[in-house]
Amino acid sequence: MLQSTIKTILLASALLVLPASMSAQKRKAAPKKKAVAEQVKPVDENFYIFLCFGQSNMEGAARPEAQDLASPGPRFLLMPAVDFPDKGRKMGEWCEASAPLCRPNTGLTPADWFGRTLVASLPENIKIGVIHVAIGGIDIKGFLPDSIKSYVKTAPNWMKGMLAAYDNNPYERLVTLAKKAQKDGVIKGILMHQGETNTGDPKWAGMVKQVYDNLCGDLQLKPEDVPLYAGNIVQAGGKGVCIGCKKQIDELPLTLHTSQVISSDDCTNGPDRLHFDAAGYRELGCRYGEAVARNLGFEPKRPHIEMLKRIEVPADAFIAETTVPGNEFPKVDKQGRAYFSIAAPEARKVIVDICNKKYDMQSDGKGNFMAVTDPLPVGFHYYFMEINGVRFIDPATETFFGCNREAGGIEIPEAAEGDYYRPQQGVPAGQVRSIYYYSNEQQTWRHAMVYTPAEYELKANAKKRYPVLYLQHGMGEDETGWSKQGHMQHIMDNAIAKGEAVPMIVVMESGDVKAPFNFASGASNEQGRSQYGASFYPVLLNDLIPYIDKTFRTKSDRENRAMAGLSWGGHQTFDVVLTNLDKFAWLGTFSGAIFGLDVKTAYDGVFANADTFNKQIHYMYMNWGEQDFIKSADIVKQLRELGVKVEANESKGTAHEWLTWRRGLHEFIPHLFKK
């Protein structure tokens, strides 16, 4: 019995020892589990995260300036969506936020000053983080999982590299990083700037809602806690390239009730009228931040935006050729920056408005104001000044008729490549005459400008007759435009002197397009249908051409008559020439405003029989600017596919401006009246 009892005790002791040994092994492992547990940090409820997506205006198209490059500190963080080797940033790892936020080599984005505004507005214990995925020109379908694969296949070549940066799935990149960020903080909102590519698309709002719903579902977000903030497009005073998109963005809350539209009213823009400039991005970003701050229950506070430093005019600056003699300003420096000055002792706010950007003029405290612009494109540019909101012409500059009124203007000179439109020593100069003629069609006197080549006045040529080019300006300009802004006479003189162009007469008329086209009227502006400027057609055919043939020594047959025009003048040229091939044999357009053209049926099918057309029109030319908002590349392509002979050229580095049109005229005239 005792032995049995002892065995039982020993067995029990052994059993006790075995678990103890096993427990020791488990205890060795336990610290590892505890160490892992200690690495899992709780979500910081005071770390507010915002997702930012869209196209080029969210990506950022303006070059960051000094005040945009410095980090606002550790309270504003970025989780990069791509690597930034030059900045040492790694995708998916938080870092201090400073421009650029989207990808290397992108620009200033609204998210930059959105974050700065929240840092200024929210308590110091709250941090702000952004995740930024944007692609210039992307359709909203590029953020829909069901559409992205097919979208990538058809994306233009220039977009493919940007898509590849996100492994051809920008939505998936945004969601993947957002899930990672949710381990650190709380998503409080979604910022979007997209829509330009979908201008006029009735399904756009519904697709935006799909993207938003997908984000809420994939990230388990409550829509009432995570609003969508949608920024509006560049307006450019109603002349924005995508101004038609504004209404559909304004109406987004009707489809997506948790969305809020961020106004872009008066946000300044770049010369392309499609992207904001740096000041515009700052302003729009601050507005995003103010809207979010209010929604979070805080009073918005603007971050400090550095004001313009005292303006120093460099020694290399020279008085602009368009400056009225006796004035020291406007000036231009070698970088193409323009300097403006005006005395306005009673003014509180003075602005100079040039190349679609407004610059605040700085007071010296003595009643004088000065401003310096960014480097401006070479060529001629209209500009205005404003005092307390009232626009006026700088009294120190020559005036030019443009923008449907008299306007100030400044020439930013080209180097020697611009000599073709400058007067040259030793080159005989033609004359530009101001003439009045009576229009029986309109029962009124009308005004025109007529260029005659230098040899026209020589006695030896008293009986010589000349071919005629009828040359039209654009909407909002007048018959003086080609000779004042365009330097047509110098282009002609130089080309004739070099033997590049035959001596010819050039006639310029107002064309009834000095007043603006009323787009709000609902009237058509399609080629061949618009009534804007059409009142000039019978005047040209029945009054002006007969007057010119009677008054000047012209060759009056179709073989010696050409017509060309810039912008709306190009529109008029198509309308006139293509319906009067018995009167014209040469045709040109420069940034031609040609809309709604079906090349197969237009003008009673004039292009349909290419062989016949090519025999009738001896030379057809079209040009446009590289940054032009009116381009003819697609029309040229369609015409060539029909077999129509048309020469074309894109003016490098220029937009819808006089340098584009000077180049166009220079390239057009050497081909005229030669077979």
XYZ file of C-alpha atoms in Angstrom:
675
model
C 0.000 0.000 0.000
C 2.839 2.306 0.947
C 4.738 1.346 -2.230
C 1.636 2.012 -4.252
C 1.284 5.352 -2.589
C 4.957 6.219 -3.249
C 4.610 5.238 -6.944
C 1.562 7.400 -7.244
C 3.451 10.334 -5.722
C 6.488 9.780 -8.010
C 4.242 9.491 -11.057
C 2.509 12.676 -10.095
C 5.854 14.344 -9.589
C 7.012 13.191 -13.012
C 3.836 14.484 -14.593
C 4.406 17.786 -12.854
C 7.985 17.963 -14.138
C 7.006 17.260 -17.782
C 4.555 20.142 -18.107
C 7.060 22.361 -16.364
C 9.622 21.492 -19.036
C 7.118 22.128 -21.792
C 6.096 25.410 -20.176
C 9.720 26.497 -20.193
C 9.866 26.017 -23.946
C 6.669 27.959 -24.364
C 8.010 30.647 -22.101
C 11.020 31.005 -24.365
C 8.699 31.654 -27.279
C 6.371 33.957 -25.337
C 8.652 36.988 -25.344
C 8.745 36.860 -29.170
C 4.956 36.980 -29.345
C 4.957 39.795 -26.857
C 7.585 41.670 -28.896
C 5.452 41.326 -32.058
C 2.413 42.582 -30.206
C 4.334 45.597 -28.981
C 5.158 46.554 -32.640
C 1.483 46.876 -33.601
C 0.705 50.529 -32.976
C -2.831 51.675 -32.342
C -4.448 53.875 -34.953
C -3.820 57.545 -34.225
C -7.258 59.157 -34.160
C -5.579 62.553 -34.557
C -3.909 61.623 -37.842
C -6.330 62.780 -40.553
C -5.753 61.197 -43.967
C -7.091 62.437 -47.311
C -7.110 60.659 -50.655
C -6.401 62.881 -53.678
C -7.070 61.791 -57.253
C -7.861 63.228 -60.677
C -6.217 64.473 -63.827
C -3.722 67.222 -64.722
C -5.002 69.954 -62.411
C -4.765 67.554 -59.469
C -1.441 66.288 -60.774
C -0.233 69.903 -60.887
C 0.835 71.755 -64.040
C 2.450 74.912 -62.609
C 6.103 75.102 -61.658
C 6.447 75.279 -57.839
C 7.928 78.531 -56.598
C 10.202 79.088 -53.583
C 7.359 79.272 -51.071
C 5.946 75.965 -52.334
C 9.141 73.947 -51.982
C 9.842 74.203 -48.253
C 8.092 71.610 -46.090
C 5.526 73.100 -43.684
C 6.794 70.635 -41.039
C 6.015 67.170 -39.641
C 2.281 67.865 -39.306
C 1.764 67.618 -43.079
C 2.796 64.219 -44.432
C 2.734 62.464 -47.787
C 2.545 58.746 -48.470
C 4.072 58.717 -51.974
C 2.278 56.645 -54.586
C 5.548 56.227 -56.518
C 9.238 56.375 -55.638
C 10.990 59.771 -55.702
C 14.675 58.797 -56.038
C 15.959 62.386 -56.049
C 14.081 63.181 -52.850
C 14.767 59.839 -51.160
C 11.050 59.099 -50.960
C 9.809 55.512 -51.035
C 6.362 54.489 -52.192
C 4.110 53.757 -49.231
C 6.367 55.349 -46.590
C 5.262 58.552 -44.885
C 7.458 61.609 -45.364
C 7.118 65.358 -44.924
C 5.014 66.813 -47.739
C 6.428 69.387 -50.129
C 6.049 69.934 -53.870
C 5.896 67.927 -56.006
C 3.432 65.528 -54.354
C 2.255 63.470 -57.322
C 5.296 62.107 -59.167
C 8.819 63.341 -59.925
C 8.754 66.159 -62.497
C 5.114 67.068 -61.817
C 4.132 70.518 -60.583
C 2.279 72.340 -57.842
C -1.061 70.718 -56.952
C -4.055 71.984 -54.945
C -3.205 69.302 -52.364
C -0.063 71.285 -51.421
C -1.887 74.296 -50.055
C -4.851 72.194 -48.951
C -2.531 70.526 -46.450
C -0.948 73.803 -45.409
C -4.383 75.321 -44.795
C -5.443 72.433 -42.556
C -2.181 72.646 -40.620
C -2.933 76.348 -40.016
C -6.591 75.723 -39.140
C -6.561 72.587 -36.955
C -5.149 72.080 -33.429
C -1.444 71.306 -33.172
C -2.072 67.733 -31.992
C -3.657 66.863 -35.356
C -1.501 65.714 -38.270
C -2.541 65.750 -41.917
C -1.597 63.058 -44.433
C -2.309 62.836 -48.150
C -2.107 60.035 -50.690
C -1.900 61.449 -54.177
C -2.670 59.606 -57.441
C -3.322 61.676 -60.574
C -2.707 61.395 -64.308
C -2.913 64.284 -66.768
C -5.747 63.870 -69.266
C -7.199 60.722 -67.698
C -10.870 59.926 -68.218
C -12.916 59.135 -65.098
C -13.113 55.576 -66.485
C -9.418 55.291 -65.637
C -10.427 55.047 -61.967
C -13.139 52.419 -62.480
C -11.869 48.852 -61.868
C -14.215 47.437 -64.503
C -12.952 49.871 -67.158
C -9.254 50.351 -66.455
C -7.946 47.401 -68.500
C -9.735 48.444 -71.679
C -8.891 52.094 -70.995
C -5.168 51.346 -70.744
C -5.247 49.539 -74.081
C -6.661 52.584 -75.892
C -4.829 55.284 -73.908
C -2.744 57.728 -75.990
C 0.992 57.096 -76.123
C 1.835 60.181 -74.069
C -0.231 58.819 -71.162
C 1.173 55.293 -71.122
C 4.239 56.157 -69.045
C 2.088 57.836 -66.400
C -0.245 54.842 -66.248
C 2.728 52.494 -66.008
C 3.967 54.414 -62.960
C 0.882 53.043 -61.177
C 1.216 49.553 -62.711
C -1.575 50.514 -65.147
C -4.142 50.631 -62.345
C -4.249 54.019 -60.560
C -7.357 53.040 -58.602
C -5.717 49.910 -57.203
C -2.608 51.907 -56.217
C -4.783 54.430 -54.371
C -6.710 51.717 -52.509
C -3.596 49.678 -51.635
C -1.880 52.669 -50.071
C -5.075 53.826 -48.384
C -5.436 50.438 -46.646
C -1.864 50.730 -45.445
C -2.483 54.282 -44.231
C -5.571 53.184 -42.282
C -3.239 51.343 -39.903
C -1.790 54.736 -38.965
C -4.694 57.153 -39.078
C -8.269 57.857 -40.095
C -9.455 58.736 -43.616
C -11.453 61.938 -43.332
C -12.139 62.913 -46.932
C -11.488 62.445 -50.631
C -10.248 65.275 -52.873
C -10.910 65.121 -56.602
C -10.069 67.384 -59.522
C -11.252 65.699 -62.697
C -13.778 66.344 -65.420
C -12.028 68.271 -68.179
C -11.586 65.123 -70.244
C -15.260 64.276 -69.697
C -16.620 67.698 -70.627
C -20.203 67.285 -71.803
C -20.401 63.608 -70.807
C -23.873 63.066 -69.275
C -22.628 59.892 -67.536
C -19.743 61.627 -65.783
C -21.481 62.319 -62.463
C -22.695 58.732 -62.274
C -19.176 57.426 -62.908
C -17.752 59.729 -60.226
C -20.306 58.250 -57.829
C -19.154 54.762 -58.832
C -15.542 55.622 -58.012
C -16.591 57.111 -54.689
C -18.818 54.164 -53.797
C -16.025 51.751 -54.710
C -13.592 53.597 -52.450
C -16.050 53.604 -49.562
C -16.733 49.894 -50.032
C -13.130 48.763 -50.485
C -11.911 50.836 -47.525
C -15.004 50.256 -45.344
C -15.687 53.980 -45.069
C -18.946 55.566 -44.009
C -19.948 58.093 -46.694
C -21.371 60.487 -44.110
C -17.924 60.635 -42.466
C -15.856 60.879 -45.658
C -17.170 63.539 -48.081
C -15.924 63.989 -51.640
C -14.547 67.471 -52.352
C -14.597 68.223 -56.113
C -12.659 71.222 -57.424
C -14.016 73.166 -60.365
C -12.193 73.818 -63.615
C -10.176 76.759 -64.978
C -12.623 79.495 -65.911
C -10.315 82.161 -67.384
C -13.061 84.759 -67.215
C -15.477 82.492 -69.077
C -12.918 81.620 -71.762
C -11.521 78.462 -70.185
C -10.895 75.651 -72.662
C -13.193 73.337 -70.670
C -15.626 75.978 -69.430
C -18.497 73.720 -70.515
C -17.487 71.343 -67.727
C -18.223 73.878 -64.983
C -21.968 73.259 -64.955
C -21.652 69.483 -64.715
C -19.241 69.813 -61.773
C -21.516 72.346 -60.071
C -24.350 69.812 -60.360
C -22.370 66.846 -59.015
C -24.054 67.059 -55.555
C -27.377 66.264 -57.253
C -25.984 62.803 -58.028
C -23.545 62.377 -55.146
C -25.129 63.893 -52.038
C -21.976 63.648 -49.921
C -19.984 65.721 -52.390
C -19.097 69.395 -52.146
C -17.901 71.547 -55.042
C -14.881 73.783 -54.457
C -15.264 77.027 -56.389
C -12.582 78.091 -58.869
C -14.030 81.587 -59.333
C -11.213 84.099 -59.984
C -8.500 81.457 -59.594
C -5.774 82.555 -61.979
C -4.588 80.335 -64.793
C -1.777 79.751 -67.241
C -1.769 80.911 -70.872
C -3.296 77.639 -72.081
C -6.561 78.485 -70.229
C -6.682 74.829 -69.185
C -4.400 74.727 -66.151
C -4.108 76.998 -63.132
C -0.918 78.930 -62.560
C 0.979 78.674 -59.263
C -1.119 81.391 -57.610
C -4.292 79.703 -58.860
C -3.252 76.346 -57.386
C -2.490 78.007 -54.053
C -5.869 79.716 -53.993
C -7.794 76.588 -54.988
C -5.824 74.495 -52.491
C -6.647 76.930 -49.690
C -10.329 76.700 -50.636
C -10.222 72.900 -50.418
C -8.632 73.259 -46.984
C -11.152 75.819 -45.787
C -14.075 73.600 -46.844
C -12.625 70.576 -45.040
C -11.809 72.601 -41.917
C -15.383 73.846 -41.686
C -16.740 70.361 -42.222
C -14.552 69.116 -39.368
C -15.870 71.867 -37.101
C -12.878 74.220 -37.126
C -12.593 77.865 -38.120
C -10.470 78.045 -41.295
C -7.220 79.972 -41.195
C -5.181 80.796 -44.260
C -1.486 79.892 -44.228
C 0.904 82.730 -44.926
C 1.421 83.210 -48.654
C 4.567 85.170 -49.297
C 3.923 88.486 -50.964
C 5.937 89.869 -53.866
C 9.359 91.121 -52.811
C 10.596 94.572 -53.761
C 10.973 94.576 -57.524
C 14.455 95.128 -58.852
C 14.670 95.980 -62.540
C 17.791 94.303 -63.963
C 20.338 96.315 -65.887
C 19.655 94.309 -69.040
C 15.991 95.376 -69.152
C 15.110 97.622 -72.095
C 12.106 99.762 -72.969
C 9.607 97.724 -74.986
C 9.199 98.724 -78.631
C 5.458 99.142 -77.994
C 6.039 101.731 -75.225
C 4.906 105.291 -75.947
C 8.014 107.497 -76.310
C 8.843 109.460 -73.173
C 7.968 106.602 -70.804
C 10.436 104.364 -68.941
C 7.985 101.449 -68.701
C 6.910 98.888 -69.840
C 10.317 97.214 -70.015
C 11.408 93.708 -70.957
C 14.457 91.815 -69.697
C 16.483 89.149 -71.468
C 14.445 86.373 -69.850
C 11.264 87.778 -71.392
C 9.854 89.155 -68.139
C 7.850 92.360 -68.514
C 8.000 95.223 -66.001
C 5.063 97.595 -65.628
C 4.749 100.802 -63.641
C 1.974 103.322 -63.096
C 1.322 106.280 -60.813
C -2.037 105.927 -59.058
C -1.916 107.782 -55.701
C -5.584 107.135 -54.852
C -5.587 103.433 -55.758
C -5.698 100.660 -53.177
C -5.347 97.657 -55.494
C -3.766 97.686 -58.948
C -3.470 94.674 -61.249
C -1.858 94.031 -64.608
C -3.596 91.314 -66.661
C -1.465 89.680 -69.360
C -1.299 86.232 -70.983
C -4.298 85.053 -68.948
C -2.663 85.838 -65.627
C -3.269 88.697 -63.226
C -0.334 90.167 -61.310
C -0.817 92.324 -58.218
C 1.137 95.537 -58.643
C 3.188 96.480 -55.607
C 2.929 99.937 -54.066
C 6.028 101.873 -53.078
C 3.973 103.773 -50.502
C 4.246 106.964 -52.543
C 1.439 106.351 -55.028
C 3.476 104.386 -57.584
C 2.789 100.738 -58.403
C 5.018 98.200 -60.117
C 4.757 94.572 -61.246
C 6.983 92.030 -62.947
C 5.608 89.057 -64.861
C 6.776 85.511 -65.287
C 8.837 84.984 -68.460
C 6.397 85.581 -71.321
C 6.359 83.790 -74.677
C 8.031 85.716 -77.467
C 5.715 87.681 -79.720
C 2.917 90.191 -79.261
C 0.541 90.132 -76.272
C -2.484 92.241 -75.343
C -2.734 93.409 -71.742
C -4.875 95.553 -69.437
C -4.543 97.167 -66.058
C -7.165 97.291 -63.311
C -7.637 99.725 -60.463
C -10.163 98.651 -57.857
C -11.748 96.316 -60.410
C -11.987 98.845 -63.267
C -10.110 97.778 -66.436
C -8.233 100.349 -68.470
C -5.402 100.671 -70.973
C -1.931 101.401 -69.651
C -1.330 105.021 -70.750
C 2.349 104.203 -71.321
C 1.745 101.752 -74.153
C 0.630 101.974 -77.759
C -2.967 100.849 -78.297
C -4.167 98.067 -80.579
C -7.661 96.957 -81.491
C -8.127 93.501 -79.962
C -10.340 91.721 -77.430
C -13.287 93.559 -79.071
C -11.909 96.918 -77.935
C -8.829 99.079 -77.885
C -6.180 97.362 -75.766
C -2.654 97.799 -74.570
C 0.003 95.611 -76.119
C 3.603 94.602 -75.628
C 6.114 92.891 -77.892
C 8.442 90.294 -76.360
C 11.142 90.190 -79.017
C 12.456 87.103 -80.704
C 16.134 86.852 -81.594
C 17.321 86.903 -85.204
C 14.731 84.288 -86.191
C 12.148 87.082 -86.038
C 13.873 89.259 -88.622
C 11.414 88.138 -91.289
C 8.726 90.367 -89.710
C 11.006 93.326 -88.918
C 11.921 96.128 -91.336
C 15.400 95.567 -92.767
C 17.905 98.086 -94.068
C 18.173 98.063 -97.827
C 14.802 96.367 -98.340
C 12.380 98.513 -100.393
C 9.259 99.237 -98.340
C 5.745 98.904 -99.663
C 2.820 101.034 -98.553
C -0.157 100.298 -96.325
C -3.025 102.551 -97.398
C -6.160 103.408 -95.472
C -9.096 103.441 -97.892
C -12.857 103.950 -97.667
C -15.295 102.429 -100.121
C -19.063 102.464 -100.396
C -20.989 99.245 -99.866
C -24.181 98.987 -101.879
C -24.983 95.797 -100.000
C -25.102 97.623 -96.665
C -25.726 101.174 -97.902
C -22.830 102.535 -95.884
C -19.170 103.507 -96.108
C -16.671 100.891 -95.035
C -12.957 100.975 -94.215
C -10.130 98.725 -95.404
C -6.340 98.597 -95.410
C -4.461 97.858 -98.646
C -0.803 96.895 -98.991
C 0.971 97.589 -102.271
C 4.515 96.318 -102.890
C 7.404 98.772 -103.215
C 7.651 98.330 -106.983
C 3.991 99.279 -107.449
C 4.964 102.994 -107.372
C 7.817 102.743 -109.876
C 7.190 104.446 -113.207
C 8.637 101.424 -114.961
C 5.744 99.386 -113.586
C 2.993 101.883 -114.326
C 1.133 99.361 -116.448
C 2.004 96.234 -114.483
C -0.851 94.409 -112.815
C -0.662 92.402 -109.601
C -2.379 89.401 -108.000
C -4.387 90.032 -104.821
C -4.483 88.325 -101.414
C -7.567 89.059 -99.274
C -6.321 88.639 -95.704
C -8.683 88.472 -92.731
C -8.027 88.920 -89.001
C -9.781 87.118 -86.140
C -12.741 87.633 -83.849
C -12.536 90.835 -81.823
C -9.853 92.475 -83.977
C -10.106 94.811 -86.956
C -8.621 95.630 -90.333
C -5.551 97.257 -88.742
C -4.538 94.045 -86.948
C -2.438 92.478 -89.671
C -0.384 95.630 -90.232
C -0.007 96.719 -86.563
C 0.087 93.492 -84.546
C 1.013 91.185 -87.403
C 3.687 93.273 -89.195
C 2.270 91.979 -92.465
C 3.965 94.696 -94.544
C 7.444 93.787 -93.273
C 6.800 90.084 -93.903
C 5.751 90.932 -97.452
C 8.606 93.372 -98.109
C 11.287 90.954 -96.898
C 9.871 87.939 -98.736
C 9.498 89.889 -101.999
C 13.008 91.362 -101.704
C 14.483 87.867 -101.288
C 12.515 86.547 -104.235
C 10.615 84.175 -101.967
C 7.228 85.685 -102.831
C 5.914 87.363 -105.951
C 4.902 91.034 -105.596
C 1.203 91.162 -104.692
C -1.477 93.443 -103.298
C -2.911 92.547 -99.877
C -6.378 93.710 -98.807
C -7.555 93.678 -95.174
C -11.122 94.440 -94.045
C -12.946 94.269 -90.689
C -15.104 91.381 -91.858
C -17.934 92.295 -89.457
C -16.279 90.399 -86.581
C -15.146 93.265 -84.366
C -17.997 92.555 -81.941
C -17.867 89.170 -80.160
C -19.848 86.117 -81.179
C -22.753 85.605 -78.773
C -22.193 81.997 -77.721
C -25.039 82.270 -75.212
C -27.515 82.914 -78.028
C -27.543 79.243 -78.964
C -26.702 80.125 -82.571
C -24.552 77.707 -84.540
C -20.853 78.419 -84.906
C -20.228 75.479 -87.230
C -18.439 75.982 -90.485
C -20.791 77.082 -93.258
C -23.722 77.570 -90.868
C -22.681 80.384 -88.561
C -24.179 83.786 -89.254
C -21.388 85.490 -87.318
C -19.405 87.467 -89.870
C -21.487 86.115 -92.772
C -22.816 89.626 -93.442
C -19.371 90.393 -94.857
C -19.537 87.780 -97.617
C -21.771 89.693 -100.085
C -19.871 92.883 -99.243
C -16.590 91.222 -100.138
C -17.863 89.669 -103.350
C -20.076 92.463 -104.642
C -18.476 95.634 -103.275
C -14.894 95.233 -102.069
C -13.437 93.047 -104.824
C -14.947 95.225 -107.609
C -13.663 98.358 -105.843
C -10.112 96.951 -105.518
C -10.072 95.792 -109.152
C -11.280 99.200 -110.288
C -8.994 101.280 -108.061
C -5.747 99.302 -108.163
C -3.845 97.619 -110.961
C -4.939 94.078 -110.271
C -5.102 90.826 -112.141
C -8.788 90.220 -111.676
C -9.235 86.549 -112.541
C -9.514 83.640 -110.076
C -5.997 82.423 -110.904
C -4.646 85.629 -109.372
C -6.893 85.894 -106.328
C -6.232 84.278 -102.924
C -7.862 84.437 -99.506
C -6.528 83.584 -96.057
C -7.442 84.370 -92.478
C -6.508 83.788 -88.874
C -8.884 82.268 -86.304
C -12.407 83.392 -87.298
C -10.909 84.876 -90.444
C -9.971 81.289 -91.314
C -13.610 80.339 -90.766
C -14.645 83.095 -93.166
C -12.015 82.018 -95.686
C -13.474 78.511 -95.862
C -17.006 79.875 -96.186
C -16.096 82.292 -98.991
C -13.548 80.372 -101.050
C -15.211 76.958 -100.957
C -18.492 78.405 -102.180
C -16.868 80.664 -104.796
C -14.238 78.567 -106.522
C -14.868 80.577 -109.683
C -13.298 83.572 -107.905
C -10.422 82.114 -105.832
C -7.652 79.591 -106.521
C -5.530 79.842 -103.354
C -6.549 79.294 -99.726
C -4.932 79.510 -96.280
C -5.912 79.409 -92.614
C -3.896 80.219 -89.502
C -5.442 78.740 -86.316
C -8.618 78.587 -88.372
C -11.803 78.492 -86.272
C -13.287 75.650 -88.264
C -15.918 73.711 -86.323
C -18.420 70.983 -87.137
C -16.824 70.167 -90.480
C -17.763 66.905 -92.184
C -15.125 66.844 -94.912
C -17.114 64.388 -97.015
C -20.263 66.513 -97.235
C -19.191 70.078 -96.386
C -19.920 72.802 -98.889
C -21.956 70.508 -101.148
C -19.224 67.899 -101.100
C -16.487 70.159 -102.461
C -13.754 67.882 -101.066
C -15.396 64.621 -102.144
C -13.806 64.666 -105.588
C -10.199 65.299 -104.563
C -8.832 65.348 -108.116
C -11.224 68.101 -109.163
C -10.597 70.093 -105.989
C -6.823 69.816 -106.342
C -7.072 71.263 -109.859
C -9.231 74.159 -108.674
C -7.235 75.116 -105.554
C -3.595 75.404 -106.547
C -2.322 75.661 -102.976
C -4.057 75.064 -99.639
C -2.255 75.708 -96.343
C -3.219 75.449 -92.660
C -1.183 76.231 -89.540
C -1.793 76.407 -85.792
C 0.215 76.829 -82.590
C 1.676 73.976 -80.591
C -0.199 75.289 -77.528
C -3.178 76.571 -79.518
C -6.688 75.850 -78.290
C -7.797 75.751 -81.935
C -5.910 73.160 -83.977
C -6.474 71.912 -87.509
C -4.469 68.679 -87.336
C -7.557 66.466 -87.416
C -9.072 68.313 -90.385
C -5.776 68.062 -92.261
C -5.663 64.329 -91.578
C -9.222 63.817 -92.848
C -8.619 65.897 -95.964
C -5.463 63.989 -96.803
C -7.308 60.691 -96.360
C -9.697 61.903 -99.082
C -6.736 62.727 -101.323
C -6.981 66.508 -100.933
C -3.612 68.245 -101.182
C -3.100 70.427 -98.124
C 0.131 71.666 -96.591
C 0.223 72.204 -92.834
C 2.559 73.220 -90.037
C 2.442 73.472 -86.259
C 4.130 76.565 -84.842
C 6.480 75.416 -82.083
C 6.051 76.955 -78.642
C 3.210 79.315 -79.566
C -0.488 79.453 -78.775
C -3.474 81.319 -80.276
C -1.430 84.468 -80.837
C 0.105 86.749 -83.400
C 3.459 84.971 -83.572
C 1.660 81.825 -84.753
C -0.090 83.844 -87.453
C 3.021 85.775 -88.536
C 4.725 82.436 -89.053
C 1.710 81.152 -90.954
C 1.654 84.108 -93.342
C 5.410 83.856 -93.864
C 5.099 80.171 -94.804
C 2.006 80.708 -96.975
C 2.955 83.561 -99.317
C 5.946 81.945 -101.076
C 3.551 79.462 -102.672
C 1.033 81.980 -103.978
C 0.474 82.743 -107.643
C 3.037 80.179 -108.761
C 2.232 77.001 -110.671
